[in-house]
C-alpha positions as CSV (number, residue, x, y, z in Angstrom):
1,X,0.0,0.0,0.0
2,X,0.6,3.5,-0.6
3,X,2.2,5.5,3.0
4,X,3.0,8.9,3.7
5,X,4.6,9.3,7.0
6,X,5.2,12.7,8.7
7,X,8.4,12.4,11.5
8,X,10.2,10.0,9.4
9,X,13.7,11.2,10.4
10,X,12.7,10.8,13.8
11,X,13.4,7.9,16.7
12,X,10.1,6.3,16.3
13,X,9.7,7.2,12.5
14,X,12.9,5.3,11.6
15,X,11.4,2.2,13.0
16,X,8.4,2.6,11.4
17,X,9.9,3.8,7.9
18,X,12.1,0.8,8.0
19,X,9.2,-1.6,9.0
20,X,6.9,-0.4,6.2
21,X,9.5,-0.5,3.2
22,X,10.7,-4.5,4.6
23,X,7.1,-5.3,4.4
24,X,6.6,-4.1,0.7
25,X,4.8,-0.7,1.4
26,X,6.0,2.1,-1.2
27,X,6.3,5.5,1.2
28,X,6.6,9.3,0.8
29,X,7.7,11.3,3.2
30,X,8.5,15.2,4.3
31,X,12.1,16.2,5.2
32,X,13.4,19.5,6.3
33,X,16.2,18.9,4.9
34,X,17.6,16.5,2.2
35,X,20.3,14.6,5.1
36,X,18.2,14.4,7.4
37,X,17.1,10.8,6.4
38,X,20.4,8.3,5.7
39,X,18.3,5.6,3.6
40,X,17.5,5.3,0.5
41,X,15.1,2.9,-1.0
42,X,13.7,2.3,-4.7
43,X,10.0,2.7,-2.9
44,X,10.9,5.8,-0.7
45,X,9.8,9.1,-2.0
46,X,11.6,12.1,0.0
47,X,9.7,15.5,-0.7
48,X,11.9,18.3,1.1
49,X,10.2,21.2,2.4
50,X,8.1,23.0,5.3
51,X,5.2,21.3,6.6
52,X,3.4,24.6,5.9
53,X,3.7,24.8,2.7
54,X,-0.2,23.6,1.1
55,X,1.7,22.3,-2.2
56,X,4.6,20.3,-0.5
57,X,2.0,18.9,1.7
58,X,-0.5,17.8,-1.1
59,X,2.6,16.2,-2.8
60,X,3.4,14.3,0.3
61,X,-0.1,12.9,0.8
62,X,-1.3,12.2,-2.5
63,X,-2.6,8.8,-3.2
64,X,-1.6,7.7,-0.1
65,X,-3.7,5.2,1.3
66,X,-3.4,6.0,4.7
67,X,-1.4,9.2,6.2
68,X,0.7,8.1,9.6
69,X,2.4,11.4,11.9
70,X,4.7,9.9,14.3
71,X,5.6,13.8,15.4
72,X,6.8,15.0,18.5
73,X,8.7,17.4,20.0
74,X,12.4,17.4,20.2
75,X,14.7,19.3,22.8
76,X,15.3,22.6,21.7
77,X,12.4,22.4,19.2
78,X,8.7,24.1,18.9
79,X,6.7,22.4,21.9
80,X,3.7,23.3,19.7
81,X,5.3,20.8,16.3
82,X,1.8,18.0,16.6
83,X,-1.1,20.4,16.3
84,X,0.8,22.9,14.2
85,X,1.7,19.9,11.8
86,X,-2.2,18.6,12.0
87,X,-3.6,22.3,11.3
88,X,-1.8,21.1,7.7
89,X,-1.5,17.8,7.3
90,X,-5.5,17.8,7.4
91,X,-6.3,20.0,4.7
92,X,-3.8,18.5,2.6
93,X,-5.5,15.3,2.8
94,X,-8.9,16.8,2.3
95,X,-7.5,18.2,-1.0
96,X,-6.3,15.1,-2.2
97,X,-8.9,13.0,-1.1
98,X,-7.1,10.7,1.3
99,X,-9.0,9.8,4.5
100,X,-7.3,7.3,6.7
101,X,-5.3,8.7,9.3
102,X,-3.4,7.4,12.1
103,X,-1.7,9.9,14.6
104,X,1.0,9.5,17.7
105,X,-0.6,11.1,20.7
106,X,0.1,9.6,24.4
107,X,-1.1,8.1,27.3
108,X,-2.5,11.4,29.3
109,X,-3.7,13.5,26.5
110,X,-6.9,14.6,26.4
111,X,-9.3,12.7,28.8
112,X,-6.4,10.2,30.0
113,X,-4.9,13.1,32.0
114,X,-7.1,11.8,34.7
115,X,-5.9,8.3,34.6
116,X,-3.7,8.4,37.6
117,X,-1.9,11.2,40.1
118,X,1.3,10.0,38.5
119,X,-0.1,10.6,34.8
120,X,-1.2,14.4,36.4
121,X,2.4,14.8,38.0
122,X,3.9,14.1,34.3
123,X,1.4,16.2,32.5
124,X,2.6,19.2,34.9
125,X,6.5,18.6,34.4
126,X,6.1,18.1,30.4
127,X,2.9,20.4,30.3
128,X,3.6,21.6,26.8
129,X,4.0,18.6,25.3
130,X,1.1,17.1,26.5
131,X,-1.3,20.2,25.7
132,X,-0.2,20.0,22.6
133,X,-1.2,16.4,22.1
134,X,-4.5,17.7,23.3
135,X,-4.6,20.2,20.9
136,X,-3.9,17.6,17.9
137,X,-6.2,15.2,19.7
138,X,-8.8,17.7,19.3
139,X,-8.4,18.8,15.5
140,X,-8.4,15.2,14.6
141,X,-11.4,13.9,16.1
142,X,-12.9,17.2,14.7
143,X,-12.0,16.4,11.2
144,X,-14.0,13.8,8.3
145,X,-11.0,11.2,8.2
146,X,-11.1,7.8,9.1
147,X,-8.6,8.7,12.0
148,X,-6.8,6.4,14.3
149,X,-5.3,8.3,17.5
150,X,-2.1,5.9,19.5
151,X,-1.5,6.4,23.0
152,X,1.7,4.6,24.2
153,X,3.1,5.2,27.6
154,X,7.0,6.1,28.1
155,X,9.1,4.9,24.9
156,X,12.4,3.2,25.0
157,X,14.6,2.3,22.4
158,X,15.1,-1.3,23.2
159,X,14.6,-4.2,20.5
160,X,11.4,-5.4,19.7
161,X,9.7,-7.9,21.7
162,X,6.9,-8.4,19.5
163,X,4.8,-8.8,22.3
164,X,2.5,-5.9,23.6
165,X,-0.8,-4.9,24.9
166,X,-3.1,-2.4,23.2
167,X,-6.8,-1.5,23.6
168,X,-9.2,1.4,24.5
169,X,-9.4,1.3,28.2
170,X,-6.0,-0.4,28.9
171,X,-3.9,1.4,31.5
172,X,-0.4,1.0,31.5
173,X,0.4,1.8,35.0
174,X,3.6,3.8,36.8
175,X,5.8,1.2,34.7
176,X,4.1,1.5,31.3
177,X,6.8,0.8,28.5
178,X,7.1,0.0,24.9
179,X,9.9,0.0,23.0
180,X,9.6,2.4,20.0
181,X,10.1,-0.7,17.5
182,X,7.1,-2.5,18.8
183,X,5.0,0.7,18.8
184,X,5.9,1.3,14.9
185,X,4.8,-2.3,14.1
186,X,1.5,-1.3,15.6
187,X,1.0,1.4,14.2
188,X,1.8,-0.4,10.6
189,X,-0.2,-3.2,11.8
190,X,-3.2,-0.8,12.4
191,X,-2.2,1.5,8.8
192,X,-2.9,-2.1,6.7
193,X,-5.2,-4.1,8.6
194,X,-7.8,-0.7,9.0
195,X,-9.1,-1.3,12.2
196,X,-9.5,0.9,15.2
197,X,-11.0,3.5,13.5
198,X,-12.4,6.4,15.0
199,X,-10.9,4.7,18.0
200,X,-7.5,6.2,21.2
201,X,-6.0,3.0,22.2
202,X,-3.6,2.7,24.1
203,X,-0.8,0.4,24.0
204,X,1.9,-1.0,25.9
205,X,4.3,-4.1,26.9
């Protein structure tokens, strides 16, 4: 199937750029800058611009069957980067007429910030971050995709287990993990097989 991934040159979009070009998927994706992504592949597309530029965007999306964003923000970098990025990845896709999307959030955006005092504690040292989640949270349940939103816990960057836990209501507890590996795969896993739409779960090892 046909991919465009947003965050591709990050930690978690690596593993899931990697995963989806192994499993036979053709991919596009949007780069700052043209080294900012060391692979090459005869099914990877790199489009280099600004994420808010409405042509470079259309490019990106177009005939994609489903639109992944594994963004997030890095240190040093605009603690805003998820709902900015949704305000035009979304009309991009409306333009081109793609509709399934599936979008990194985390565990204690949006109504999860209740889930625990230890999920409120995080939200209030990485406040930013998290209201930004909500904010992208917000615009995508608002919008007419097919949207998927993926709430993992705290991330590592061990090897994949292959084993982990995912579902609506699932909480991950003060120990919740899951290596960024494992939470590409579901997200791939979720991108071909179409299911959880309209649908937050959560998932963890």
């Amino acid at each position: 199937m046909k991919l465009a991934i947003f965050g591709a040159s990050g930690a978690t979009g690596r593993q899931l750029l990697r995963q989806a070009l192994d499993a036979g998927h053709t991919v596009s994706v949007l780069l700052r800058s043209a080294d900012a992504l060391p692979i090459d592949h005869a099914r990877l597309t790199r489009i280099v611009g600004q994420l808010g530029h409405p042509a470079t965007m259309r490019a990106v999306v177009q005939d994609a069957e489903a639109v992944i964003s594994v963004l997030g923000a890095r240190k040093g970098g605009a603690q805003n980067i998820c709902s900015d990025a949704m305000r035009h990845i979304l009309p991009a896709m409306q333009a081109t007429g793609a509709r399934r999307l599936i979008a990194l959030s985390a565990y204690g955006a949006s109504e999860t910030y209740k889930a625990s005092l230890f999920i409120r504690f995080v939200r209030k040292m990485i406040g930013a971050k998290m209201r930004d989640k909500d904010k992208m949270e917000a615009l995508v349940r608002a919008s007419a995709t097919d949207w998927t939103l993926v709430r993992p816990p705290a991330l590592t960057n061990g090897p994949s287990s292959g084993v982990y836990r995912s579902g609506t209501t699932l909480k991950p507890g003060i120990m919740g993990r899951i290596p960024r590996a494992d939470l590409a795969a579901f997200m791939l896993r979720t991108a071909e097989q179409g299911n959880h739409l309209d649908q937050a779960p959560v998932v963890c090892t």
